[in-house]
PDB file of C-alpha atoms in Angstrom:
ATOM      1  CA  MET A   1      32.901 -53.523  10.283  1.00 70.00           C
ATOM      2  CA  ILE A   2      35.442 -52.537   7.698  1.00 75.00           C
ATOM      3  CA  LYS A   3      33.296 -52.257   4.665  1.00 71.00           C
ATOM      4  CA  ASN A   4      31.410 -49.751   6.948  1.00 72.00           C
ATOM      5  CA  ILE A   5      34.728 -47.527   6.251  1.00 75.00           C
ATOM      6  CA  ILE A   6      35.335 -47.693   3.280  1.00 73.00           C
ATOM      7  CA  GLY A   7      31.255 -47.420   2.412  1.00 75.00           C
ATOM      8  CA  ALA A   8      31.755 -44.363   4.284  1.00 75.00           C
ATOM      9  CA  VAL A   9      34.821 -42.798   3.244  1.00 77.00           C
ATOM     10  CA  ALA A  10      33.287 -43.628  -0.361  1.00 75.00           C
ATOM     11  CA  GLY A  11      30.077 -41.588   0.536  1.00 74.00           C
ATOM     12  CA  ALA A  12      32.226 -38.970   1.468  1.00 75.00           C
ATOM     13  CA  LYS A  13      33.664 -38.591  -1.718  1.00 73.00           C
ATOM     14  CA  LEU A  14      30.818 -38.740  -3.785  1.00 71.00           C
ATOM     15  CA  ALA A  15      28.692 -36.290  -1.416  1.00 74.00           C
ATOM     16  CA  GLN A  16      31.836 -33.952  -2.368  1.00 72.00           C
ATOM     17  CA  ASN A  17      30.187 -33.091  -6.489  1.00 71.00           C
ATOM     18  CA  THR A  18      27.106 -33.254  -4.977  1.00 71.00           C
ATOM     19  CA  LYS A  19      24.961 -31.537  -3.506  1.00 72.00           C
ATOM     20  CA  VAL A  20      25.380 -33.731  -0.836  1.00 68.00           C
ATOM     21  CA  ASP A  21      26.701 -32.942   2.109  1.00 72.00           C
ATOM     22  CA  ASN A  22      29.152 -35.151   4.117  1.00 72.00           C
ATOM     23  CA  GLY A  23      27.827 -36.749   6.904  1.00 76.00           C
ATOM     24  CA  THR A  24      24.980 -37.695   4.724  1.00 76.00           C
ATOM     25  CA  GLY A  25      27.183 -39.142   2.223  1.00 75.00           C
ATOM     26  CA  ALA A  26      28.473 -40.515   4.912  1.00 76.00           C
ATOM     27  CA  ILE A  27      25.419 -42.942   6.561  1.00 77.00           C
ATOM     28  CA  LEU A  28      24.776 -43.546   2.746  1.00 75.00           C
ATOM     29  CA  GLY A  29      27.715 -45.091   1.399  1.00 76.00           C
ATOM     30  CA  SER A  30      27.654 -46.745   4.890  1.00 76.00           C
ATOM     31  CA  ILE A  31      24.017 -48.438   4.335  1.00 78.00           C
ATOM     32  CA  ALA A  32      25.112 -49.121   0.752  1.00 76.00           C
ATOM     33  CA  PRO A  33      27.225 -52.080   1.254  1.00 77.00           C
ATOM     34  CA  ALA A  34      24.135 -53.568   4.099  1.00 79.00           C
ATOM     35  CA  LEU A  35      21.981 -53.718   1.398  1.00 77.00           C
ATOM     36  CA  ILE A  36      24.208 -54.704  -1.631  1.00 74.00           C
ATOM     37  CA  ALA A  37      24.518 -58.088   0.367  1.00 79.00           C
ATOM     38  CA  ARG A  38      20.736 -58.534   0.723  1.00 84.00           C
ATOM     39  CA  LEU A  39      20.077 -58.077  -3.250  1.00 81.00           C
ATOM     40  CA  SER A  40      19.688 -60.056  -6.089  1.00 83.00           C
ATOM     41  CA  LEU A  41      22.054 -60.077  -8.850  1.00 83.00           C
ATOM     42  CA  PRO A  42      19.110 -59.449 -11.651  1.00 87.00           C
ATOM     43  CA  ALA A  43      17.661 -56.647  -9.113  1.00 85.00           C
ATOM     44  CA  LEU A  44      21.848 -55.299  -9.172  1.00 81.00           C
ATOM     45  CA  VAL A  45      22.163 -55.347 -12.814  1.00 87.00           C
ATOM     46  CA  ALA A  46      18.695 -53.383 -13.125  1.00 90.00           C
ATOM     47  CA  ILE A  47      19.745 -50.750 -10.863  1.00 83.00           C
ATOM     48  CA  GLY A  48      23.449 -50.571 -12.202  1.00 86.00           C
ATOM     49  CA  ALA A  49      21.346 -50.176 -16.016  1.00 92.00           C
ATOM     50  CA  GLY A  50      18.854 -47.706 -15.089  1.00 91.00           C
ATOM     51  CA  GLY A  51      21.780 -45.450 -13.029  1.00 87.00           C
ATOM     52  CA  TYR A  52      23.774 -45.593 -16.667  1.00 91.00           C
ATOM     53  CA  LEU A  53      20.284 -44.882 -18.378  1.00 93.00           C
ATOM     54  CA  LEU A  54      19.471 -42.119 -16.189  1.00 91.00           C
ATOM     55  CA  LYS A  55      22.963 -40.703 -16.052  1.00 90.00           C
ATOM     56  CA  ARG A  56      23.227 -40.500 -20.626  1.00 92.00           C
ATOM     57  CA  TYR A  57      19.336 -38.806 -20.059  1.00 93.00           C
ATOM     58  CA  ARG A  58      20.203 -36.197 -17.812  1.00 90.00           C
ATOM     59  CA  ASP A  59      23.334 -35.629 -20.319  1.00 90.00           C
ATOM     60  CA  GLN A  60      21.816 -35.154 -23.447  1.00 91.00           C
ATOM     61  CA  GLN A  61      19.051 -32.622 -21.436  1.00 89.00           C
ATOM     62  CA  ALA A  62      22.642 -30.757 -19.855  1.00 87.00           C
ATOM     63  CA  GLU A  63      23.691 -30.739 -23.923  1.00 87.00           C
ATOM     64  CA  LYS A  64      20.726 -29.412 -24.943  1.00 84.00           C
ATOM     65  CA  GLN A  65      20.469 -26.948 -22.419  1.00 83.00           C
ATOM     66  CA  THR A  66      24.201 -25.664 -23.238  1.00 77.00           C
ATOM     67  CA  ASP A  67      23.637 -25.519 -27.158  1.00 64.00           C
ATOM     68  CA  PRO A  68      20.604 -23.717 -28.458  1.00 59.00           C
ATOM     69  CA  GLN A  69      22.096 -22.681 -31.072  1.00 63.00           C
ATOM     70  CA  THR A  70      22.053 -26.263 -32.779  1.00 57.00           C
ATOM     71  CA  PRO A  71      19.081 -26.253 -35.364  1.00 58.00           C
ATOM     72  CA  THR A  72      16.456 -28.707 -35.052  1.00 58.00           C
ATOM     73  CA  PRO A  73      15.561 -30.973 -37.115  1.00 61.00           C
ATOM     74  CA  THR A  74      12.595 -29.495 -38.258  1.00 64.00           C
ATOM     75  CA  SER A  75      13.351 -25.885 -38.347  1.00 60.00           C
ATOM     76  CA  ARG A  76      13.703 -24.911 -41.934  1.00 65.00           C
ATOM     77  CA  ILE A  77      16.208 -22.470 -43.870  1.00 67.00           C
ATOM     78  CA  PRO A  78      14.677 -19.390 -45.264  1.00 66.00           C
ATOM     79  CA  ALA A  79      15.180 -18.888 -48.739  1.00 63.00           C
ATOM     80  CA  ALA A  80      17.690 -16.622 -49.795  1.00 60.00           C
TER      81      ALA A  80
END
């Protein structure tokens, strides 16, 4: 019971930083401990690594979109 309450509070706090509303975040947070308890260690490691790689990919894509002045390696500098 306590893990569901802690998960719901964590899910609601996490939802404040994303596009998910607090109610949905609380529901997902309360379901998460049950799912984690049923998964094996290799599955948890794979999910964690996949989440990390997805975050890195999204950060790189956001960086490319916010900095269009950075020259690409294929661009040529015109001769003076």
